C-alpha positions as a Markdown table, in Angstrom:
| # | Residue | x | y | z |
|---|---|---|---|---|
| 1 | Unk | 0.2 | -0.1 | 0.2 |
| 2 | Unk | 1.6 | 3.4 | -1.1 |
| 3 | Unk | -0.6 | 5.5 | 1.1 |
| 4 | Unk | -3.2 | 4.7 | 3.8 |
| 5 | Unk | -3.6 | 3.8 | 7.5 |
| 6 | Unk | -5.1 | 0.7 | 9.1 |
| 7 | Unk | -7.5 | 1.1 | 12.3 |
| 8 | Unk | -6.7 | -1.9 | 15.2 |
| 9 | Unk | -7.2 | -2.3 | 18.3 |
| 10 | Unk | -11.4 | -1.4 | 18.2 |
| 11 | Unk | -12.3 | -4.9 | 20.0 |
| 12 | Unk | -10.4 | -3.8 | 23.0 |
| 13 | Unk | -11.9 | -0.3 | 22.7 |
| 14 | Unk | -15.5 | -1.7 | 22.5 |
| 15 | Unk | -15.0 | -3.8 | 25.6 |
| 16 | Unk | -13.2 | -1.1 | 27.6 |
| 17 | Unk | -16.6 | 1.1 | 26.3 |
| 18 | Unk | -18.9 | -1.4 | 27.8 |
| 19 | Unk | -17.1 | -1.6 | 31.1 |
| 20 | Unk | -17.1 | 2.0 | 31.5 |
| 21 | Unk | -21.0 | 2.0 | 30.3 |
| 22 | Unk | -21.8 | -0.1 | 33.3 |
| 23 | Unk | -19.9 | 2.3 | 35.6 |
| 24 | Unk | -21.4 | 5.4 | 34.4 |
| 25 | Unk | -25.0 | 3.5 | 34.6 |
| 26 | Unk | -24.3 | 2.8 | 38.1 |
| 27 | Unk | -22.7 | 6.4 | 39.0 |
| 28 | Unk | -25.3 | 8.8 | 37.0 |
| 29 | Unk | -27.9 | 9.2 | 39.8 |
| 30 | Unk | -25.3 | 10.3 | 42.4 |
| 31 | Unk | -23.8 | 12.5 | 39.8 |
| 32 | Unk | -27.1 | 14.1 | 39.0 |
| 33 | Unk | -27.7 | 14.6 | 42.6 |
| 34 | Unk | -24.6 | 16.3 | 43.0 |
| 35 | Unk | -24.9 | 18.7 | 40.0 |
| 36 | Unk | -28.5 | 19.7 | 41.2 |
| 37 | Unk | -27.3 | 20.3 | 44.7 |
| 38 | Unk | -24.5 | 22.7 | 43.3 |
| 39 | Unk | -26.9 | 24.3 | 40.8 |
| 40 | Unk | -29.4 | 25.2 | 43.7 |
| 41 | Unk | -26.8 | 26.7 | 45.5 |
| 42 | Unk | -25.8 | 28.9 | 42.8 |
| 43 | Unk | -29.3 | 30.0 | 42.2 |
| 44 | Unk | -30.0 | 30.6 | 45.5 |
| 45 | Unk | -26.5 | 32.7 | 45.8 |
| 46 | Unk | -27.3 | 34.5 | 42.6 |
| 47 | Unk | -31.0 | 35.3 | 43.3 |
| 48 | Unk | -31.4 | 38.8 | 44.9 |
| 49 | Unk | -32.5 | 38.9 | 48.4 |
| 50 | Unk | -35.2 | 41.7 | 47.7 |
| 51 | Unk | -37.2 | 43.0 | 50.7 |
| 52 | Unk | -38.6 | 39.8 | 51.9 |
| 53 | Unk | -36.2 | 37.1 | 51.1 |
| 54 | Unk | -39.1 | 35.0 | 49.4 |
| 55 | Unk | -37.3 | 34.5 | 46.1 |
| 56 | Unk | -34.7 | 32.9 | 47.6 |
| 57 | Unk | -36.5 | 30.9 | 50.0 |
| 58 | Unk | -38.5 | 29.7 | 47.2 |
| 59 | Unk | -35.7 | 28.0 | 45.0 |
| 60 | Unk | -36.5 | 24.4 | 44.9 |
| 61 | Unk | -34.6 | 21.3 | 43.8 |
| 62 | Unk | -36.0 | 18.0 | 42.8 |
| 63 | Unk | -34.2 | 14.8 | 41.5 |
| 64 | Unk | -35.8 | 11.8 | 40.4 |
| 65 | Unk | -33.5 | 9.2 | 39.0 |
| 66 | Unk | -31.5 | 10.7 | 36.2 |
| 67 | Unk | -34.1 | 13.9 | 35.9 |
| 68 | Unk | -33.2 | 16.9 | 38.2 |
| 69 | Unk | -34.6 | 20.5 | 38.3 |
| 70 | Unk | -33.8 | 24.0 | 40.0 |
| 71 | Unk | -36.8 | 26.3 | 39.9 |
| 72 | Unk | -39.0 | 28.6 | 41.6 |
| 73 | Unk | -43.2 | 28.7 | 41.3 |
| 74 | Unk | -42.8 | 32.4 | 42.7 |
| 75 | Unk | -44.6 | 34.5 | 39.8 |
| 76 | Unk | -42.3 | 37.5 | 39.4 |
| 77 | Unk | -39.1 | 35.0 | 39.2 |
| 78 | Unk | -39.0 | 35.2 | 35.5 |
| 79 | Unk | -39.3 | 39.0 | 35.6 |
| 80 | Unk | -36.2 | 39.3 | 38.1 |
| 81 | Unk | -34.5 | 36.5 | 35.6 |
| 82 | Unk | -35.2 | 38.4 | 32.3 |
| 83 | Unk | -36.0 | 42.0 | 33.5 |
| 84 | Unk | -38.6 | 44.2 | 32.8 |
| 85 | Unk | -39.0 | 47.7 | 31.1 |
| 86 | Unk | -40.9 | 48.9 | 34.3 |
| 87 | Unk | -38.9 | 47.3 | 36.9 |
| 88 | Unk | -35.3 | 47.1 | 36.0 |
| 89 | Unk | -32.9 | 45.0 | 34.4 |
| 90 | Unk | -32.3 | 41.3 | 34.7 |
| 91 | Unk | -30.6 | 39.8 | 37.7 |
| 92 | Unk | -30.2 | 36.1 | 36.5 |
| 93 | Unk | -30.2 | 33.2 | 38.8 |
| 94 | Unk | -31.2 | 30.5 | 36.8 |
| 95 | Unk | -29.2 | 30.7 | 33.8 |
| 96 | Unk | -26.2 | 30.8 | 35.8 |
| 97 | Unk | -27.2 | 27.6 | 37.7 |
| 98 | Unk | -28.1 | 26.1 | 34.5 |
| 99 | Unk | -24.6 | 27.0 | 33.5 |
| 100 | Unk | -23.0 | 25.6 | 36.6 |
| 101 | Unk | -25.1 | 22.5 | 36.0 |
| 102 | Unk | -24.1 | 21.9 | 32.6 |
| 103 | Unk | -20.3 | 22.3 | 32.9 |
| 104 | Unk | -20.3 | 20.2 | 36.2 |
| 105 | Unk | -22.2 | 17.2 | 34.6 |
| 106 | Unk | -19.9 | 17.2 | 31.8 |
| 107 | Unk | -16.7 | 17.2 | 34.3 |
| 108 | Unk | -18.1 | 14.8 | 36.5 |
| 109 | Unk | -19.2 | 12.3 | 33.7 |
| 110 | Unk | -15.5 | 12.4 | 32.0 |
| 111 | Unk | -14.0 | 12.0 | 35.5 |
| 112 | Unk | -16.1 | 8.7 | 36.0 |
| 113 | Unk | -15.3 | 7.4 | 32.4 |
| 114 | Unk | -11.8 | 8.0 | 32.7 |
| 115 | Unk | -11.4 | 6.3 | 35.9 |
| 116 | Unk | -9.6 | 3.3 | 35.7 |
């Protein structure tokens, strides 16, 4: 062959990925819980206290298996998050929490996959 390449070792790679997949499946619920905890802390830290502190106190976290949520049911939460013409500039607290969650999730999944 004058030019080319050869791929080999894919069976070993496939076997290694199967092992990692089992580890990841076992660890994902713990990872999701840890990520939601950190995202919740970020949302509470970033939310403005306001006059009553109701917004900070209303931020909840929920984890069910591989699903997690950080949210507030307070009606004005979205107005604080995105701002309004009449009440002022946005004071994001959910979007920063989501950013933390996305980054931390990827970090923890990669750490788990890279473990021997």
